[in-house]
Amino acid sequence: VYKNYLDLQVSEMVIVETTIVCNETLAYLNVHYGLQRHLNHRDPSIPGRIEDFEWNVSPSGRGLWSTDPPKALPDVVEALFGAAHLDTGFEGGQLAVAFAMKPILEAISCAFVSKNDDELHSMARRMM
């Protein structure tokens, strides 16, 4: 965030960064890549909650920010990010995470493209 949005204030960068790594965003990545199909669990409520989350983040759904994803979804993504760092070291892990986060980072970049400073600051504040 710091390298890409130098004009943002620190508090605004924190908001953007928090948005990138929040449970809703990581759960979306889980569903985006189909990882939820491999989740081994014993909780009978999880399949229904995952289906609700999938519908909410679909184009006809309510959107990402009106959701309450099962905590297992972002936990899987966080575990895979950690495994990538352990397996390939810091640099390799950072590359793997950047690749996996690409849909989210592109969406944020598109939202910030060609915005003047006032719009950029306002948008960063509205993200939370």
Coordinates of C-alpha atoms in Angstrom, one line a residue:
V1 CA 0.0 0.0 0.0
Y2 CA 2.8 2.4 1.0
K3 CA 4.6 2.0 -2.3
N4 CA 1.5 2.3 -4.5
Y5 CA -0.3 5.1 -2.8
L6 CA 2.3 7.6 -1.7
D7 CA -0.3 10.5 -1.5
L8 CA -2.4 8.8 1.2
Q9 CA -2.0 9.7 4.8
V10 CA -0.8 7.0 7.1
S11 CA -4.3 6.6 8.6
E12 CA -5.8 6.1 5.2
M13 CA -3.1 3.6 4.2
V14 CA -4.0 1.6 7.4
I15 CA -7.6 1.6 6.3
V16 CA -6.7 0.3 2.8
E17 CA -4.4 -2.3 4.3
T18 CA -7.0 -3.4 6.8
T19 CA -9.5 -3.8 4.0
I20 CA -7.1 -6.0 2.0
V21 CA -6.4 -8.4 4.9
C22 CA -9.8 -8.5 6.6
N23 CA -11.7 -11.8 7.0
E24 CA -14.3 -10.9 4.3
T25 CA -11.5 -10.3 1.8
L26 CA -9.6 -13.5 2.6
A27 CA -12.9 -15.5 2.6
Y28 CA -13.7 -14.1 -0.8
L29 CA -10.3 -15.3 -2.0
N30 CA -11.0 -18.7 -0.6
V31 CA -14.2 -18.9 -2.6
H32 CA -12.7 -17.3 -5.7
Y33 CA -10.1 -20.1 -5.9
G34 CA -12.5 -22.9 -4.8
L35 CA -10.7 -23.8 -1.7
Q36 CA -13.9 -24.2 0.3
R37 CA -14.5 -27.5 -1.5
H38 CA -11.5 -28.9 0.3
L39 CA -12.4 -27.8 3.8
N40 CA -12.4 -30.7 6.2
H41 CA -14.8 -30.0 9.1
R42 CA -17.2 -31.5 11.5
D43 CA -19.6 -28.6 11.9
P44 CA -22.9 -29.3 10.2
S45 CA -23.7 -25.5 9.9
I46 CA -20.6 -24.7 7.8
P47 CA -21.9 -25.9 4.4
G48 CA -25.0 -23.7 4.6
R49 CA -23.0 -20.7 5.8
I50 CA -20.5 -21.2 3.0
E51 CA -23.3 -21.3 0.4
D52 CA -24.8 -18.1 1.9
F53 CA -21.4 -16.4 1.7
E54 CA -20.9 -17.6 -1.9
W55 CA -24.3 -16.2 -2.9
N56 CA -23.6 -12.9 -1.1
V57 CA -20.4 -12.3 -3.0
S58 CA -21.9 -13.4 -6.4
P59 CA -22.9 -10.6 -8.8
S60 CA -26.6 -11.0 -7.8
G61 CA -25.7 -11.0 -4.1
R62 CA -25.4 -8.3 -1.5
G63 CA -21.7 -7.7 -1.8
L64 CA -18.6 -8.5 0.2
W65 CA -19.1 -6.0 3.0
S66 CA -22.6 -7.2 4.0
T67 CA -21.4 -10.7 4.8
D68 CA -20.3 -12.7 7.8
P69 CA -18.2 -15.5 6.4
P70 CA -17.4 -18.6 8.4
K71 CA -14.1 -18.0 10.1
A72 CA -12.7 -21.2 8.6
L73 CA -12.6 -19.6 5.1
P74 CA -10.1 -16.9 5.8
D75 CA -8.2 -19.2 8.2
V76 CA -7.5 -21.5 5.2
V77 CA -6.1 -18.7 3.1
E78 CA -4.0 -17.4 6.0
A79 CA -2.6 -20.9 6.5
L80 CA -1.7 -21.2 2.9
F81 CA 0.0 -17.8 2.9
G82 CA 2.1 -19.0 5.9
A83 CA 2.9 -22.3 4.2
A84 CA 4.1 -20.4 1.1
H85 CA 6.5 -18.4 3.3
L86 CA 7.8 -21.4 5.1
D87 CA 8.2 -23.4 1.9
T88 CA 9.8 -20.8 -0.3
G89 CA 11.2 -18.2 2.2
F90 CA 10.2 -14.6 2.6
E91 CA 10.7 -13.4 -1.0
G92 CA 9.0 -16.5 -2.5
G93 CA 6.2 -16.2 0.0
Q94 CA 5.6 -12.6 -0.9
L95 CA 5.4 -13.4 -4.6
A96 CA 2.9 -16.2 -3.9
V97 CA 0.8 -13.9 -1.7
A98 CA 0.9 -11.1 -4.3
F99 CA -0.2 -13.6 -7.0
A100 CA -3.1 -14.9 -4.8
M101 CA -4.2 -11.4 -3.8
K102 CA -4.1 -10.2 -7.4
P103 CA -8.0 -10.0 -7.8
I104 CA -8.3 -7.8 -4.7
L105 CA -5.2 -5.6 -5.5
E106 CA -6.5 -5.1 -9.1
A107 CA -9.9 -4.0 -7.8
I108 CA -8.4 -1.5 -5.4
S109 CA -6.0 -0.2 -8.1
C110 CA -8.9 0.2 -10.5
A111 CA -10.9 2.1 -7.8
F112 CA -8.0 4.5 -7.2
V113 CA -7.0 5.1 -10.9
S114 CA -7.4 8.7 -12.1
K115 CA -8.7 10.0 -8.8
N116 CA -7.7 13.4 -7.7
D117 CA -6.2 13.7 -4.2
D118 CA -9.6 14.7 -2.5
E119 CA -11.4 11.7 -4.1
L120 CA -8.6 9.4 -3.2
H121 CA -8.6 10.4 0.5
S122 CA -12.4 10.3 0.6
M123 CA -12.4 6.8 -1.0
A124 CA -9.8 5.5 1.5
R125 CA -11.9 6.7 4.4
R126 CA -15.1 5.1 3.0
M127 CA -13.4 1.7 2.6
M128 CA -14.0 1.0 6.3

